[in-house]
Amino acid sequence: MTVQTAMTAARPSYKELHPQLRAELQQAGAVATLLDLEGEELLRRMPVEGQEAFERWCKVWEPQQHGGFCGPASAVAALHFLGLDSARAWTQQRIYEEVICPKQLFTRGLSFANGVIMLKILSDRFQVFEHSSFDEVQIAQQLRKDLEDAFEKGEEMCILVNYIRLGGGHWSPLAGWSNGHVLILDTNQQRLPPHWVSLETLVESLCRYNRATERPRGYVVLRCAETERHQKRQRSPKVDGG
């Protein structure tokens, strides 16, 4: 199921949402859902590179299959987004059974540090860059740069966030950057629809203290390794000049 299919099938506009869901969106710091007029306007303001990245995310995103599978769901989507051959081998359930359980990566959930371990196990074809700090200024500067690289310059990369939302830790991919706002494709579609938050709101939730680990949360950037990028270029069809 794609993001667009899920939204079209079940999501009314932000103003028409059930009061409880609207309250939870407000609590999560959402300024709009993807189907609101404001959300659609933010999407339209993205450059072509950002629009293309968003469309790719819509094709690969999948909802988490169980309550604690936000990390595996984000990872599977990222593998598909990057077009890695290993994406066909991994499912959320297999990641849970063959990576998370044997490595004992669950604490009260999948922490930031353990999520990084999970991602590094899944493939040697991409590089994992981790960013975690209590310093909101530092995280904001780095995240803004990474968002610009992904959604303005069109670089081949994924951003997965481990943040606090609605009182608990959560993993989700980012699928847009527009006018100082970030589009979160929440992996728990039963809880929250895709929604826009301000950069400041997201940064605050990334830098929050995690009582289980006594560390902040954070985000990761996944980029294809150089050898993988070279192989993908070789597999791409060549167009003769004329």
Tab-separated table of N, CA and C in Angstrom, residues 84 124-129 156 222-235:
chain	number	residue	atom	x	y	z
A	84	LEU	N	18.176	-0.695	-3.651
A	84	LEU	CA	19.166	-1.732	-3.363
A	84	LEU	C	18.600	-3.119	-3.630
A	124	ASP	N	25.568	-3.789	3.294
A	124	ASP	CA	26.868	-3.130	3.229
A	124	ASP	C	26.947	-2.237	1.995
A	125	ARG	N	25.804	-2.048	1.352
A	125	ARG	CA	25.761	-1.250	0.126
A	125	ARG	C	25.402	0.206	0.384
A	126	PHE	N	25.161	0.584	1.626
A	126	PHE	CA	24.922	1.996	1.912
A	126	PHE	C	25.682	2.406	3.157
A	127	GLN	N	25.919	3.704	3.248
A	127	GLN	CA	26.609	4.273	4.394
A	127	GLN	C	25.579	4.876	5.343
A	128	VAL	N	25.825	4.736	6.631
A	128	VAL	CA	24.918	5.251	7.649
A	128	VAL	C	25.623	6.386	8.389
A	129	PHE	N	25.036	7.574	8.299
A	129	PHE	CA	25.567	8.741	9.005
A	129	PHE	C	24.592	9.090	10.125
A	156	GLU	N	21.024	11.389	-3.784
A	156	GLU	CA	20.529	10.031	-3.533
A	156	GLU	C	20.737	9.687	-2.067
A	222	LEU	N	21.055	7.900	5.142
A	222	LEU	CA	21.539	6.729	4.420
A	222	LEU	C	21.903	7.144	3.006
A	223	ARG	N	23.101	6.818	2.594
A	223	ARG	CA	23.562	7.105	1.238
A	223	ARG	C	24.153	5.834	0.651
A	224	CYS	N	23.915	5.603	-0.626
A	224	CYS	CA	24.500	4.447	-1.288
A	224	CYS	C	26.015	4.563	-1.258
A	225	ALA	N	26.682	3.453	-1.024
A	225	ALA	CA	28.135	3.430	-1.083
A	225	ALA	C	28.580	3.731	-2.507
A	226	GLU	N	29.813	4.188	-2.664
A	226	GLU	CA	30.305	4.601	-3.982
A	226	GLU	C	30.236	3.474	-4.995
A	227	THR	N	30.576	2.243	-4.571
A	227	THR	CA	30.524	1.109	-5.502
A	227	THR	C	29.092	0.855	-5.966
A	228	GLU	N	28.121	1.009	-5.058
A	228	GLU	CA	26.729	0.799	-5.420
A	228	GLU	C	26.259	1.878	-6.391
A	229	ARG	N	26.656	3.138	-6.166
A	229	ARG	CA	26.275	4.209	-7.079
A	229	ARG	C	26.841	3.959	-8.466
A	230	HIS	N	28.085	3.470	-8.523
A	230	HIS	CA	28.711	3.173	-9.816
A	230	HIS	C	27.964	2.061	-10.533
A	231	GLN	N	27.597	1.007	-9.816
A	231	GLN	CA	26.866	-0.100	-10.429
A	231	GLN	C	25.488	0.336	-10.905
A	232	LYS	N	24.821	1.208	-10.148
A	232	LYS	CA	23.503	1.691	-10.554
A	232	LYS	C	23.601	2.533	-11.817
A	233	ARG	N	24.671	3.336	-11.933
A	233	ARG	CA	24.860	4.121	-13.150
A	233	ARG	C	25.090	3.212	-14.348
A	234	GLN	N	25.841	2.115	-14.137
A	234	GLN	CA	26.092	1.180	-15.231
A	234	GLN	C	24.819	0.460	-15.660
A	235	ARG	N	23.914	0.190	-14.691
A	235	ARG	CA	22.668	-0.496	-15.024
A	235	ARG	C	21.661	0.423	-15.702
